Short mmCIF file of C-alpha atoms in Angstrom, two decimals:
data_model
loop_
_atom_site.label_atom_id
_atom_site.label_comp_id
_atom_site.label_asym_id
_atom_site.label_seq_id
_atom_site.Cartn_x
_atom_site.Cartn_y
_atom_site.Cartn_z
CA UNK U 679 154.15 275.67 161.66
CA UNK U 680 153.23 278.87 163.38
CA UNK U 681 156.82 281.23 164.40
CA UNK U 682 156.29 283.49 166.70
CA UNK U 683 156.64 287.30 165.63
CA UNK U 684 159.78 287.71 167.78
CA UNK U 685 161.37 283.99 166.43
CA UNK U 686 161.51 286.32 163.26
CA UNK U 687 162.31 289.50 164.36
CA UNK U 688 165.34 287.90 165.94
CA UNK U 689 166.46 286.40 162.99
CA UNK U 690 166.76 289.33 160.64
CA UNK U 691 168.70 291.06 163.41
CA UNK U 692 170.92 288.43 163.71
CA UNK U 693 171.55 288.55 159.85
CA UNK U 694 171.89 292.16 159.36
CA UNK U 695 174.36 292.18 162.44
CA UNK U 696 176.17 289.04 160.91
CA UNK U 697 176.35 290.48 157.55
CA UNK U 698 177.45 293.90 158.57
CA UNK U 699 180.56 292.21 160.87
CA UNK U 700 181.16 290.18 157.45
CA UNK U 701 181.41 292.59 154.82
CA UNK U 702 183.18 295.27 157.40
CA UNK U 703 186.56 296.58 155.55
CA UNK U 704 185.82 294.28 151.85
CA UNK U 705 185.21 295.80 149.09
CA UNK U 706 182.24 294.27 146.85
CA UNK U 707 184.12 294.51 143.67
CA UNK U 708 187.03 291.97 145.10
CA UNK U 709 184.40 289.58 145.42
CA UNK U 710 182.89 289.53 142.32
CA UNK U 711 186.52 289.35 140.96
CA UNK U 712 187.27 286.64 143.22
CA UNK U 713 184.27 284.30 142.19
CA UNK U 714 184.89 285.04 138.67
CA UNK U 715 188.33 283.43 138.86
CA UNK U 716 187.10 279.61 140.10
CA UNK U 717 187.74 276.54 137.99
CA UNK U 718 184.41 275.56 138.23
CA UNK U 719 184.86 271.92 136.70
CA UNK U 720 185.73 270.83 140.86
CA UNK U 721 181.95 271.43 141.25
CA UNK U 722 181.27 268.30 139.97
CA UNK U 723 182.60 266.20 142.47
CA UNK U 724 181.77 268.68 145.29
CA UNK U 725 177.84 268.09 143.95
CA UNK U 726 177.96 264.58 143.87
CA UNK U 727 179.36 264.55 146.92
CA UNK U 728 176.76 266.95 148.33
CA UNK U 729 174.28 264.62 147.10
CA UNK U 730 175.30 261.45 148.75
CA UNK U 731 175.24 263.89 152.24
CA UNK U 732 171.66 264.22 151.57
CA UNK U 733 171.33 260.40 151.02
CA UNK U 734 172.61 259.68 154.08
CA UNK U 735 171.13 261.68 156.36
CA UNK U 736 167.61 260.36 154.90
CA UNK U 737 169.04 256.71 155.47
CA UNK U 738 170.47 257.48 159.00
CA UNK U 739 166.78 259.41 160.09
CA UNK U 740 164.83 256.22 159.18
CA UNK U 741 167.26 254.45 161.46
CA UNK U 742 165.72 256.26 164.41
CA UNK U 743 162.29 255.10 164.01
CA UNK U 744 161.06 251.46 165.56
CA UNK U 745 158.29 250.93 162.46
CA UNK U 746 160.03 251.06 158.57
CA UNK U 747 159.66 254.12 156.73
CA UNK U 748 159.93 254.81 153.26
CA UNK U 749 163.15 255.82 152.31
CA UNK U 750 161.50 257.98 149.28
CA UNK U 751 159.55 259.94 152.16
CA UNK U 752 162.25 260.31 153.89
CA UNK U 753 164.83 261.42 151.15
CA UNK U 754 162.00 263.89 150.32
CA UNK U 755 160.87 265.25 153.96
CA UNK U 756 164.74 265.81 154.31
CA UNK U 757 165.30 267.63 151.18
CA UNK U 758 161.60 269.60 152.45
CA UNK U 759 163.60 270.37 155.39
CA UNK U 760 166.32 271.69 154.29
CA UNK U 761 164.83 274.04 151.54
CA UNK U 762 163.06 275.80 154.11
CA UNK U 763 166.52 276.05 156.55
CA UNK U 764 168.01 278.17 153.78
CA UNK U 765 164.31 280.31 152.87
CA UNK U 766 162.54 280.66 156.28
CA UNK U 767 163.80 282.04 159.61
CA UNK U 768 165.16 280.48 162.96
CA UNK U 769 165.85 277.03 161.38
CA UNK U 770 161.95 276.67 161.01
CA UNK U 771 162.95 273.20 158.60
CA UNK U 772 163.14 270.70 161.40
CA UNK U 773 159.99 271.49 162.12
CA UNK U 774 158.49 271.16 158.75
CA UNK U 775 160.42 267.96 157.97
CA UNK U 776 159.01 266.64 161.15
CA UNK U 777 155.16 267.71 159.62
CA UNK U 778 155.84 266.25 156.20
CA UNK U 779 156.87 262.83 157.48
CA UNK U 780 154.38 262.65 159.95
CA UNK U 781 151.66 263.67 157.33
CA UNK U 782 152.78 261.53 154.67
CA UNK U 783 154.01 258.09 156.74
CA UNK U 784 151.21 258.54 159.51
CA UNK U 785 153.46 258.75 162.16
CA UNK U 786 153.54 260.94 164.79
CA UNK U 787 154.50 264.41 164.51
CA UNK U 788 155.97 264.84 167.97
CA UNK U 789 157.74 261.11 167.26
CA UNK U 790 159.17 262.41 163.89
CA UNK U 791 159.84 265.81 165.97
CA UNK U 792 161.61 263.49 168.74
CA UNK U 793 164.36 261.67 166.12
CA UNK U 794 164.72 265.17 164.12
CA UNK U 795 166.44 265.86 167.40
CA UNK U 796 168.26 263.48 167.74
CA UNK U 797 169.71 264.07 164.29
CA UNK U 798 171.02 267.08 165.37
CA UNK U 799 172.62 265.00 168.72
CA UNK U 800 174.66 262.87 166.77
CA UNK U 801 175.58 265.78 164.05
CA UNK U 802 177.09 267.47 167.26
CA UNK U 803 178.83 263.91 168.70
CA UNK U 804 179.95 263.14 165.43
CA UNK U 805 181.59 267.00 165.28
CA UNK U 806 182.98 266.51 168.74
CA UNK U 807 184.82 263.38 167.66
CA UNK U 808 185.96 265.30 165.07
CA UNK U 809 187.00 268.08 167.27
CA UNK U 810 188.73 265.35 169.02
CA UNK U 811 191.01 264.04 166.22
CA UNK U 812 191.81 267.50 164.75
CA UNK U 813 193.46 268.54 168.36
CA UNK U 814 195.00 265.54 168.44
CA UNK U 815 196.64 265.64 165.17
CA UNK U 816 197.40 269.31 165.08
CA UNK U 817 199.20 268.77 168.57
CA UNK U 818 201.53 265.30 167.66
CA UNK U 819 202.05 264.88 164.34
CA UNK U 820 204.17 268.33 164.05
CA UNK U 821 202.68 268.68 160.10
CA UNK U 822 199.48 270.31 160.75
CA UNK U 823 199.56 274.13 161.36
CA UNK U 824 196.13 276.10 162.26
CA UNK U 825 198.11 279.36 160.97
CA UNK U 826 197.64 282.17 163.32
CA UNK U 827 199.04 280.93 167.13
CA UNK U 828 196.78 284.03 168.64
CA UNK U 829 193.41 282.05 166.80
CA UNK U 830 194.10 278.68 168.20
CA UNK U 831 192.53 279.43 171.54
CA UNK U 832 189.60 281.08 169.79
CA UNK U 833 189.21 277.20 168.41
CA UNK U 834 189.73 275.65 171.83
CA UNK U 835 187.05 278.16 173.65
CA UNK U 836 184.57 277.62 170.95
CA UNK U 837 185.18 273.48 171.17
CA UNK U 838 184.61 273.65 174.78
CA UNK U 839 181.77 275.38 174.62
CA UNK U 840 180.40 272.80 171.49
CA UNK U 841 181.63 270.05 173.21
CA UNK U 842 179.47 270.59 177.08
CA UNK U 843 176.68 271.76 175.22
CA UNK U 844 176.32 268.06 173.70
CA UNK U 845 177.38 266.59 176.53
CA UNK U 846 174.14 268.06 178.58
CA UNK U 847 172.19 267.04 175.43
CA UNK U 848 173.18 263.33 175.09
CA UNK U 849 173.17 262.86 178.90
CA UNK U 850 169.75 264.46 179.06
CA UNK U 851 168.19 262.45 176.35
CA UNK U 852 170.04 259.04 177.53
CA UNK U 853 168.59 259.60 180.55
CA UNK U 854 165.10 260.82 179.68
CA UNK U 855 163.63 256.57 179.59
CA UNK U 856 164.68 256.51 183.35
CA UNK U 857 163.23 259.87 184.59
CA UNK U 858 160.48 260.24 181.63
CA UNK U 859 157.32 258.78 184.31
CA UNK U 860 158.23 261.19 186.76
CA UNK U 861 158.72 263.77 184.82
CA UNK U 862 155.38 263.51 182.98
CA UNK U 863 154.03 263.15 186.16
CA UNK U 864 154.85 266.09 187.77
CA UNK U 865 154.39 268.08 184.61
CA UNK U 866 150.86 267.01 184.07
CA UNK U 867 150.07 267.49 187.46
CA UNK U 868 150.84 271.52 187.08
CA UNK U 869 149.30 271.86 184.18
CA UNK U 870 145.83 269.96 184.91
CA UNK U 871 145.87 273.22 187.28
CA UNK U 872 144.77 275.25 184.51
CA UNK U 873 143.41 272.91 181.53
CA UNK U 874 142.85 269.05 182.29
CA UNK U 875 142.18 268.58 178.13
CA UNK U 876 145.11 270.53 177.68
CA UNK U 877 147.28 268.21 180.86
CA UNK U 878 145.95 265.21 178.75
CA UNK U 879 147.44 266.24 175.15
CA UNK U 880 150.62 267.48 176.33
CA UNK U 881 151.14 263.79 178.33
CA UNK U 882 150.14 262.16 174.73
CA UNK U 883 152.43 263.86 173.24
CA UNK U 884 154.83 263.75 175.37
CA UNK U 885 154.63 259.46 175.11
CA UNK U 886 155.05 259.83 171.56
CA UNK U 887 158.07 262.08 172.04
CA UNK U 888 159.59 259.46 173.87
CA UNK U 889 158.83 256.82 171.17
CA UNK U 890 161.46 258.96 169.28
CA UNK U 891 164.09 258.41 171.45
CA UNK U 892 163.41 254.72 171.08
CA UNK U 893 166.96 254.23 169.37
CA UNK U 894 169.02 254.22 172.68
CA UNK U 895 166.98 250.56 173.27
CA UNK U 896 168.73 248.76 170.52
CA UNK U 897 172.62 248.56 170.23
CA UNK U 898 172.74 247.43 166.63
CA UNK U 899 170.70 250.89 165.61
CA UNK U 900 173.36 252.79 167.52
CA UNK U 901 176.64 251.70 165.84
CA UNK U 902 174.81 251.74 162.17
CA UNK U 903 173.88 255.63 163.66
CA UNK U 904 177.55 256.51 164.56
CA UNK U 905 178.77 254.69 161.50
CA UNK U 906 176.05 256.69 159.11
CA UNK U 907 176.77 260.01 161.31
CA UNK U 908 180.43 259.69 160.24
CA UNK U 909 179.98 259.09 156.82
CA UNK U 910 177.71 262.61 156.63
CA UNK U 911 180.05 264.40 158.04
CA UNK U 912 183.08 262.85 155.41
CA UNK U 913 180.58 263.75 152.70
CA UNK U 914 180.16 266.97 153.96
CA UNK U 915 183.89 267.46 154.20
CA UNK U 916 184.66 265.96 150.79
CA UNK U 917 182.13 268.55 149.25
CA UNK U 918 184.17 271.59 150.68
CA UNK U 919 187.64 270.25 149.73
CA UNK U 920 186.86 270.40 146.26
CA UNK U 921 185.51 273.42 146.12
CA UNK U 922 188.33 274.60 147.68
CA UNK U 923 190.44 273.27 145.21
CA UNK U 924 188.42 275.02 142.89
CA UNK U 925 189.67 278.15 144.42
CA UNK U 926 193.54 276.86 144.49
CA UNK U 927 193.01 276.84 148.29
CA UNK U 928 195.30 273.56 148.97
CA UNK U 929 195.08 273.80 152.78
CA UNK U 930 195.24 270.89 154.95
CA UNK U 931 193.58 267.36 154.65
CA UNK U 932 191.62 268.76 158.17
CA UNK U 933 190.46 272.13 156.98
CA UNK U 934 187.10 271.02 155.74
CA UNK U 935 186.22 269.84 159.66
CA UNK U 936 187.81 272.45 160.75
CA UNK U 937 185.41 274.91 158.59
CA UNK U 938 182.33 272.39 159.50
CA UNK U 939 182.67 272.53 163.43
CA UNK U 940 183.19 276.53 162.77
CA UNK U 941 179.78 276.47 160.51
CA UNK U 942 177.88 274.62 163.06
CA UNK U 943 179.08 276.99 165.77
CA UNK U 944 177.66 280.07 164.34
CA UNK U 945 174.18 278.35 162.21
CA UNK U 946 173.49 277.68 165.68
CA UNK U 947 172.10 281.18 165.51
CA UNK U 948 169.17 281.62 164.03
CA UNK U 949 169.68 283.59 161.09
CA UNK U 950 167.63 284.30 158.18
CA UNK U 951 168.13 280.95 156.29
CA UNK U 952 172.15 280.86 157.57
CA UNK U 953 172.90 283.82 155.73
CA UNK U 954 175.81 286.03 157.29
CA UNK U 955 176.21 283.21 160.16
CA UNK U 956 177.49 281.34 157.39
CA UNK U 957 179.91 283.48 156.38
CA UNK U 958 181.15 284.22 159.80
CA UNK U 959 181.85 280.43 159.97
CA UNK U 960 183.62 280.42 157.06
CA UNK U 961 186.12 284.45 158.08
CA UNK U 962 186.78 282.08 161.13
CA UNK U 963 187.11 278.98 160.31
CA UNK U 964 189.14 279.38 156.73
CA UNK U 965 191.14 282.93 159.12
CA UNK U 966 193.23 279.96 161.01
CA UNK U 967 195.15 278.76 158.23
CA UNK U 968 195.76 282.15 157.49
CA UNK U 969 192.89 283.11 154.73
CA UNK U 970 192.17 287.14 154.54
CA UNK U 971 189.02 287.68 155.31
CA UNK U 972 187.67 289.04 151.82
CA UNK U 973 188.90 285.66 150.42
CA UNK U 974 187.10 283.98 153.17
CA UNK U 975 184.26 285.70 152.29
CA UNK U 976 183.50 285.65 148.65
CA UNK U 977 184.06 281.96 149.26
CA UNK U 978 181.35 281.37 151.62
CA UNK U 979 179.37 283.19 149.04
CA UNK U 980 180.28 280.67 146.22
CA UNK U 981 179.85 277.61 148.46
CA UNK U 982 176.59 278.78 149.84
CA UNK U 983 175.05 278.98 146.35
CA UNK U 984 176.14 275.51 145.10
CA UNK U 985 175.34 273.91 148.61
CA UNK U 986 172.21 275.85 148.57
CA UNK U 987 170.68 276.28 145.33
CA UNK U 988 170.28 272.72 144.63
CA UNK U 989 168.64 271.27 147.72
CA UNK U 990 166.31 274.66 147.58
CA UNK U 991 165.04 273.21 143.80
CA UNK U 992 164.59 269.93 144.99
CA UNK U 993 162.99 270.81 148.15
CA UNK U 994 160.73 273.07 146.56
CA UNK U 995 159.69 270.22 144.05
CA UNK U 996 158.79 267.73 147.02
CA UNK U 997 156.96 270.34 148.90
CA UNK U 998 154.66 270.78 145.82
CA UNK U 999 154.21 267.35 145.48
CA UNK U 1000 152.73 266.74 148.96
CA UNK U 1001 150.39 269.27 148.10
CA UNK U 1002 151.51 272.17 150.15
CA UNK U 1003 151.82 276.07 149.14
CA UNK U 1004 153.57 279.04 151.09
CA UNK U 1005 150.50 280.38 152.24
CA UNK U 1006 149.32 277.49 153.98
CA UNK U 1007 152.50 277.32 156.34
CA UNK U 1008 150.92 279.55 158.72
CA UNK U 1009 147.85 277.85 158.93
CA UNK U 1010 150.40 274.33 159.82
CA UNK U 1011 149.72 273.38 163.57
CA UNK U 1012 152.58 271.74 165.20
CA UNK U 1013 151.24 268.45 166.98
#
């Protein structure tokens, strides 16, 4: 699992610049005063909530293979996954999710790489529906204000931007059956120019990719995905509303997915395990109904330890158990 010098580089200037923007005019004393006054006792159900998002998405990625995998090794390749999101650089977790299932299901790492893709597909479909349904509401039903009038464009630019981005994606990868021959073709073709071995592994691996991408075949797969992909994102959702509530934050019933299309927006970026693109999601996101942004920031500070924490200790506990140390990441091939 071998990221490129620059991969990093890029990432800690993306933090520093995120975290400078965020902490710009707040004073550090207000937020340790600020997470000092939460009624903690909501962190209950925002946990158990969090843990039946992680449930899910373990359920849903076995969904995307053709042969059965075990749900333990995929509950634990997930959990692998995210622990390294939130320690290592540029989102290097899919990646080493993809390694751990492969290695311990003997399947394919570029097949496992193929469906950890299109997890994050139907994250972003499932978000765009969302995106959908929040616009509609907040422009019929008369009882759903967004707070600042100047903001709400800042939410239709970045949903337009979300929204065509996905739409290349899933049009791409709908289509990629139909022009996958030639496109192999041509591609080995080039590169048998310079290294026929090399021509040879890069069309294997490109099959297996494809085997990935298997779940557009079956109809039955597809509606159990969008129906799983919802219930993530409700999860997800249900574990910010309460710990808003711990905060006495009663906003709307759409704030959450409001603050989870924001969050995706900016962890696009890759940051140094999400930190400061995080909390620019959140001075956003929670800044449209009207949230100052030191409040909006010492909150993304106490969600990001209880949504983090907790996956990190149980990732780090899986990651042991299949035998792996910190050390020998670098010496991970991808393949």
């Amino acid at each position: 699992m071998k990221l490129p010098k620059k991969y990093t580089l890029i990432s800690i200037i993306i933090t520093i610049i995120a975290l400078s923007v965020a902490f710009r005019d707040v004073k550090i004393n207000y937020i340790f005063d600020y997470i000092r006054k939460g009624r903690y006792l909501y962190m209950v159900p925002a946990f158990l909530f969090l843990c039946l998002y992680c449930f899910l998405r373990a359920i849903r990625w076995g969904v995307f293979f053709t042969k059965k995998i075990s749900l333990k090794g995929l509950f634990a390749a997930t959990m692998v996954g995210f622990m390294a999101n939130n320690i290592f650089p540029a989102r290097a977790g899919e990646f080493l999710k993809a390694y751990m299932l492969g290695r311990s299901q003997s399947v394919s790492k570029s097949t496992c790489f193929a469906t950890v893709i299109l997890e994050r597909l139907w994250d972003g479909l499932t978000l765009v529906f969302f995106m959908g349904c929040i616009f509609l509401l907040s422009t019929f039903s008369g009882g759903f204000n967004l707070g600042y009038k100047s903001q709400y464009g800042s939410l239709k630019f970045a949903s337009v931007i979300f929204i065509l981005f996905y739409a290349v994606a899933f049009f791409f990868i709908i289509n990629w059956e139909k022009y996958f021959q030639k496109i192999n073709g041509v591609l080995t073709k080039i590169l048998k120019i310079f290294s026929v071995k090399f021509a040879e592994h890069f069309s294997f691996r490109l099959v297996k990719f494809s085997e990935g991408l298997a779940v557009f075949k079956d109809h039955r797969k597809i509606i159990v995905s969008i129906i799983l992909s919802i219930a993530i994102w409700v999860s997800a959702a249900l574990t910010i509303y309460f710990m808003l509530k711990a905060f006495s934050m009663n906003l709307s019933f759409l704030a959450p997915f409001v603050l989870l299309i924001f969050i995706a927006l900016f962890v696009m970026l890759p940051s140094w395990g999400t930190l400061g693109t995080m909390q620019m999601g959140f001075i956003f996101g929670l800044g449209l109904f009207g949230i100052s942004k030191p409040e909006a920031l010492s909150f993304s500070f106490v969600y990001q330890f209880f949504d983090t924490v907790p996956v990190i200790i149980v990732g780090l506990v899986y990651f042991w158990r299949f035998g792996l140390a910190f050390d020998k990441l670098l010496k991970i091939e991808d393949g």
